[in-house]
Amino acid sequence: MKVTSKQIAELCGVTRGTVDRALNNRPGINEATREKIMKVAGELGYRPHFLAQSLVKGETKTLGVVLFDVYNRIFSQLFHSFEAEARRHGYFVYLVLTNKDKALEMEYINNLLDRKVDGIALSPVNMGTTFNTFLKQSGVPIVTFANRVSAKVPFVWIDDKQAMKTAVHHIGSKGYKRILYVSPPLRYKGKSNIYVPEQRHQGFLEACAELPDIRYTVITDHDYMESMLQLIAESDEKPAILCSSDIYALDMMRFLKANHIRVPEQAGIMGFDNIDILHYVDPALTTIDFHVDEIGRIAAEQLIASIQGRDIPQRTNVAYSIIERDSL
């Protein structure tokens, strides 16, 4: 049977107001009375009525996180740090996965709003003016990461364009003259929010324009591994395979090994993201690293700051660096 503050008040011989002050650590009560009330509440296993408190305070101490999936380890790492930071501030976190379904994303955001979350952190697949307006009219603070909605919605991530330019220049410095760029998500351009792949692609093209000796091919096929095999066979020099994420790089390494193409002797390969499972890959994968834990922490920190009425930046870039390993 649920214990009420009224029962605690009767047992302690005080008013419900005095019990409320003790349980919520408010002034206006002497220390001996506070200790007596807290002792009785603990012995009875008292738990406050969360929904009633939420209605009084106008907050639920809950946050929503909307991801399109966690197949890419970068997002499970990010959520882990987000949740830890939110918990440190006393918030409970709801996680929903949209599976890159735009209609499901809208449904889930509405579900979170119906549950009166205080704020939402979002990696969106929707885009455009209508979606931007929808978020603005949601009535709760929103922070985005990975895919950006607009300059009017706070965004925490890395400078993907500049990071990819750094990757291309690094490949050029290793003596490669031929780059095969793998980015299957580009085939969804104009159909879904692929801000990150688009920024990385733009950085790739800009860097190649700065390196006139580099020849390149961009591969966006669903069956990109078979396409890659043919391009390697036709190449008259050792190519560097640059992938827009580590997931594609790992698939590519496995496929090349199955087809008896040695990395890096016959083809170099570089990824992007430095996901945690790279510790178990041989040869070790050269990649772009960025502090994904920091992104999760900052996203939670800024969302809570916004809930508390403080101003937060419209864009926050975290640092990145090249991790030089054996695959290039």
XYZ file of C-alpha atoms in Angstrom:
328
model
C 0.000 0.000 0.000
C 1.350 3.409 -0.976
C 2.418 5.586 1.944
C 1.193 9.195 1.804
C 2.564 12.401 3.264
C -0.666 12.649 5.290
C 0.131 9.358 7.048
C 3.679 10.542 7.799
C 2.269 13.790 9.230
C -0.112 11.870 11.539
C 2.646 9.558 12.765
C 4.984 12.479 13.455
C 2.318 14.736 14.963
C 2.956 17.554 12.475
C 1.124 19.169 9.570
C 1.386 17.992 5.950
C 3.041 21.335 5.167
C 5.822 20.545 7.630
C 6.252 17.085 6.043
C 6.414 18.696 2.615
C 9.133 21.107 3.776
C 11.180 18.233 5.200
C 10.836 15.936 2.186
C 11.700 18.710 -0.265
C 14.533 20.148 1.847
C 12.895 23.569 2.200
C 13.395 26.067 5.057
C 10.925 26.812 7.827
C 11.439 23.639 9.864
C 13.792 22.855 12.758
C 16.448 20.199 12.224
C 15.174 17.767 14.861
C 11.707 17.703 13.267
C 13.232 17.299 9.793
C 15.310 14.330 10.957
C 12.288 12.697 12.619
C 10.185 13.055 9.464
C 12.945 11.734 7.201
C 13.498 8.748 9.522
C 9.782 7.835 9.507
C 9.537 8.305 5.731
C 12.551 6.045 5.210
C 11.199 3.333 7.498
C 7.859 3.331 5.675
C 9.453 3.316 2.212
C 7.792 6.588 1.260
C 8.088 7.610 -2.385
C 6.820 11.027 -3.562
C 3.940 11.209 -6.043
C 5.974 12.056 -9.113
C 3.149 13.188 -11.393
C 1.607 15.398 -8.725
C 4.976 17.043 -8.077
C 5.449 17.544 -11.811
C 2.135 19.362 -12.106
C 3.036 21.645 -9.198
C 6.566 22.384 -10.391
C 5.759 22.575 -14.107
C 8.530 20.113 -14.982
C 8.875 16.328 -15.199
C 12.672 16.046 -14.939
C 12.578 13.911 -18.083
C 14.323 14.306 -21.439
C 13.759 12.601 -24.770
C 16.483 11.377 -27.113
C 15.528 10.562 -30.713
C 18.033 8.500 -32.724
C 17.575 6.898 -36.120
C 19.344 3.711 -34.950
C 22.225 2.407 -32.840
C 23.757 0.118 -35.471
C 26.530 2.675 -35.770
C 28.367 2.456 -32.465
C 28.924 6.204 -32.527
C 25.312 6.722 -31.450
C 25.311 4.169 -28.641
C 28.482 5.814 -27.306
C 26.866 9.241 -27.617
C 23.691 8.158 -25.824
C 25.697 6.640 -22.992
C 27.439 9.956 -22.247
C 24.216 11.958 -22.735
C 22.342 9.786 -20.243
C 25.168 9.977 -17.700
C 25.211 13.779 -17.842
C 21.406 14.001 -17.672
C 21.352 11.639 -14.673
C 23.983 13.774 -12.954
C 21.516 16.683 -13.167
C 18.611 14.574 -11.884
C 16.924 13.844 -15.230
C 15.450 10.574 -16.497
C 15.915 9.898 -20.228
C 13.531 8.294 -22.724
C 15.258 6.824 -25.827
C 13.351 6.175 -29.072
C 14.675 4.816 -32.394
C 13.086 5.932 -35.663
C 14.840 3.487 -38.033
C 15.249 6.438 -40.424
C 11.466 6.568 -40.896
C 10.374 10.214 -41.187
C 6.755 9.547 -40.215
C 7.830 7.493 -37.197
C 10.180 10.282 -36.139
C 7.285 12.756 -36.084
C 5.124 10.262 -34.174
C 7.815 9.690 -31.554
C 8.485 13.384 -31.046
C 4.742 13.906 -30.482
C 4.694 10.960 -28.061
C 7.528 12.510 -26.071
C 5.714 15.843 -26.028
C 2.536 14.070 -24.822
C 4.611 12.670 -21.940
C 5.590 16.244 -21.051
C 9.351 15.828 -21.407
C 11.214 19.001 -20.510
C 13.414 18.903 -23.634
C 14.414 16.750 -26.608
C 17.804 15.898 -28.129
C 17.394 14.854 -31.739
C 19.357 13.307 -34.587
C 16.786 14.049 -37.298
C 15.911 12.400 -40.594
C 13.244 15.012 -41.343
C 14.260 18.366 -42.773
C 12.924 21.566 -44.303
C 10.878 24.585 -43.269
C 7.806 22.640 -42.140
C 9.833 20.417 -39.821
C 11.786 23.386 -38.484
C 8.522 25.180 -37.692
C 7.159 22.040 -36.034
C 10.160 21.899 -33.692
C 9.915 25.603 -32.913
C 6.230 25.210 -32.028
C 6.803 22.138 -29.840
C 7.014 24.303 -26.739
C 10.145 22.608 -25.363
C 13.853 23.235 -25.903
C 15.406 21.193 -28.730
C 19.077 20.373 -29.339
C 20.209 18.520 -32.474
C 23.332 16.526 -33.262
C 24.680 14.630 -36.324
C 22.098 15.868 -38.843
C 21.291 19.564 -38.641
C 17.823 21.059 -39.153
C 18.603 24.759 -39.499
C 20.725 27.552 -38.090
C 17.822 28.379 -35.774
C 17.957 25.048 -33.892
C 20.986 24.470 -31.611
C 23.420 21.924 -33.046
C 26.313 20.034 -31.419
C 28.716 18.068 -33.622
C 32.023 18.408 -35.481
C 32.926 20.404 -38.572
C 32.413 17.475 -40.952
C 33.457 19.405 -44.040
C 36.773 20.526 -42.602
C 37.453 17.117 -41.051
C 36.996 15.377 -44.407
C 39.279 17.914 -46.085
C 41.890 17.043 -43.480
C 41.439 13.347 -44.293
C 41.958 13.907 -48.034
C 45.079 15.998 -47.500
C 46.420 13.275 -45.215
C 45.896 10.667 -47.935
C 47.634 12.933 -50.435
C 50.578 13.311 -48.067
C 50.993 9.515 -48.099
C 51.651 9.590 -51.850
C 48.294 8.343 -53.123
C 47.128 9.761 -56.470
C 43.839 7.853 -56.731
C 41.011 8.033 -54.171
C 37.828 5.962 -54.230
C 35.297 7.727 -52.004
C 32.548 5.511 -50.509
C 29.368 7.182 -49.226
C 26.167 5.158 -49.901
C 23.899 7.614 -47.981
C 24.423 10.211 -50.730
C 21.854 8.389 -52.838
C 19.198 9.719 -50.420
C 20.069 13.355 -51.142
C 16.889 15.429 -51.352
C 14.806 12.592 -49.897
C 15.968 12.617 -46.286
C 18.124 14.655 -43.919
C 21.682 13.536 -44.691
C 23.449 16.656 -43.472
C 26.525 14.764 -42.251
C 27.151 12.740 -45.456
C 26.562 15.875 -47.540
C 29.021 17.938 -45.489
C 31.651 15.197 -45.674
C 31.134 14.872 -49.428
C 31.487 18.627 -49.895
C 34.707 18.581 -47.899
C 35.990 15.715 -50.038
C 35.306 17.579 -53.286
C 36.860 20.826 -52.008
C 40.013 19.030 -50.882
C 40.367 17.187 -54.188
C 40.100 20.531 -55.999
C 43.012 21.750 -53.880
C 45.113 18.710 -54.868
C 45.232 18.706 -58.694
C 47.286 15.493 -58.846
C 44.490 13.514 -57.176
C 42.056 11.545 -59.345
C 38.902 10.339 -57.643
C 35.652 8.421 -58.019
C 32.621 8.843 -55.738
C 30.722 5.620 -55.062
C 27.152 5.828 -53.769
C 25.842 2.439 -54.978
C 23.913 0.193 -52.615
C 26.194 -2.588 -53.845
C 29.282 -0.446 -53.301
C 31.624 -3.333 -52.521
C 31.189 -4.970 -55.921
C 31.630 -1.578 -57.595
C 34.806 -1.052 -55.600
C 36.225 -4.419 -56.621
C 35.844 -3.545 -60.292
C 37.450 -0.113 -59.844
C 40.432 -1.606 -58.032
C 40.884 -4.178 -60.798
C 40.815 -1.429 -63.434
C 43.181 0.919 -61.563
C 46.772 1.144 -62.810
C 47.999 2.307 -59.387
C 47.296 1.532 -55.744
C 44.142 3.426 -54.687
C 43.160 4.796 -51.304
C 39.607 3.913 -50.299
C 38.151 6.720 -48.191
C 34.852 5.877 -46.484
C 32.395 8.385 -45.061
C 32.118 6.275 -41.893
C 33.958 3.431 -40.193
C 31.033 1.068 -40.748
C 31.608 1.149 -44.517
C 35.368 0.913 -44.031
C 35.005 -2.240 -41.919
C 32.697 -3.831 -44.481
C 35.180 -2.888 -47.173
C 38.150 -4.391 -45.317
C 36.296 -7.670 -44.803
C 35.261 -7.780 -48.457
C 38.767 -7.028 -49.738
C 40.203 -9.767 -47.544
C 37.656 -12.260 -48.896
C 38.757 -11.304 -52.414
C 42.467 -11.667 -51.606
C 43.262 -7.947 -51.882
C 45.809 -6.998 -49.234
C 45.458 -3.836 -47.133
C 47.476 -1.628 -47.336
C 49.808 -3.377 -49.832
C 47.313 -3.366 -52.727
C 44.777 -0.799 -51.518
C 44.839 1.653 -48.620
C 41.706 2.339 -46.606
C 40.590 5.093 -44.230
C 37.421 5.502 -42.207
C 35.721 8.256 -40.257
C 34.343 8.243 -36.652
C 36.835 6.066 -34.708
C 34.125 3.806 -33.280
C 35.160 1.736 -30.271
C 35.249 -1.665 -32.018
C 38.231 -0.547 -34.121
C 40.408 -1.795 -31.271
C 39.709 -5.328 -32.532
C 40.401 -4.803 -36.255
C 43.475 -6.047 -38.131
C 45.033 -4.232 -39.879
C 44.232 -1.327 -37.579
C 42.115 1.273 -39.378
C 43.303 4.839 -39.971
C 40.363 7.133 -39.255
C 39.128 10.534 -38.119
C 38.497 10.659 -34.396
C 36.245 13.071 -32.596
C 35.158 13.147 -28.987
C 31.712 11.568 -29.271
C 31.444 11.314 -25.477
C 31.940 15.069 -25.364
C 29.149 15.561 -27.901
C 26.732 13.567 -25.739
C 27.777 15.418 -22.602
C 27.546 18.867 -24.221
C 24.171 18.098 -25.832
C 22.717 17.136 -22.439
C 24.358 20.076 -20.690
C 23.077 22.594 -23.253
C 19.581 21.103 -23.347
C 19.296 21.360 -19.555
C 20.685 24.907 -19.640
C 18.029 25.841 -22.201
C 15.319 24.268 -20.025
C 16.550 26.463 -17.175
C 16.151 29.548 -19.355
C 19.819 30.142 -20.137
C 21.086 31.051 -23.603
C 23.025 28.343 -25.471
C 25.067 28.533 -28.718
C 23.329 27.848 -32.014
C 26.312 25.740 -33.083
C 28.994 23.966 -31.052
C 31.890 22.201 -32.804
C 33.946 19.604 -30.951
C 37.552 18.874 -31.863
C 38.657 16.141 -34.268
C 41.994 14.559 -35.198
C 43.507 11.925 -37.490
C 44.274 8.571 -35.885
C 47.151 7.125 -37.907
C 47.139 3.328 -38.005
C 48.191 0.526 -40.363
C 45.521 0.505 -43.108
C 46.763 3.429 -45.214
